[in-house]
């Protein structure tokens, strides 16, 4: 009988419900009518959108010209994507970050990026992390609300 998640509709179309990453691949099906039969081969590509990213920092207080580590994470996406970092003037800091991509038992990915500064400057704040899918299309972004404390000013990350 086949997989109940496959449903042939009116006309030459097929819908797959409740897809999983394990459904990705090559398929064939046979169409048989009173006019004859035909075999069709097709490929299913599965995608899942990442959750909205979250920016955090382990440090309780970040001092201007001091060390700082910023973290950005997003989960539930497929295939594996990436995270990019930008400051308030839209300078891309991604080359200074490290990305970890972890695939769960369900096949979905969690992305975690760490942006480290030996000496952070409050003028760079706030920072944004942008989640990009495997096609480099933006799926979400977060802007930091962490404070950088300095002698003369207070800036928000």
Short mmCIF file of C-alpha atoms in Angstrom, two decimals, residues 12 17 31 56 74 121 126 131 154 157:
data_model
loop_
_atom_site.label_atom_id
_atom_site.label_comp_id
_atom_site.label_asym_id
_atom_site.label_seq_id
_atom_site.Cartn_x
_atom_site.Cartn_y
_atom_site.Cartn_z
CA UNK A 12 -0.16 14.77 -11.94
CA UNK A 17 2.78 15.48 4.64
CA UNK A 31 0.94 5.77 -12.47
CA UNK A 56 23.81 36.18 25.18
CA UNK A 74 19.40 29.36 16.66
CA UNK A 121 34.72 49.40 21.91
CA UNK A 126 24.78 47.33 19.32
CA UNK A 131 20.98 33.55 10.72
CA UNK A 154 27.09 53.66 28.51
CA UNK A 157 25.34 45.86 22.64
#
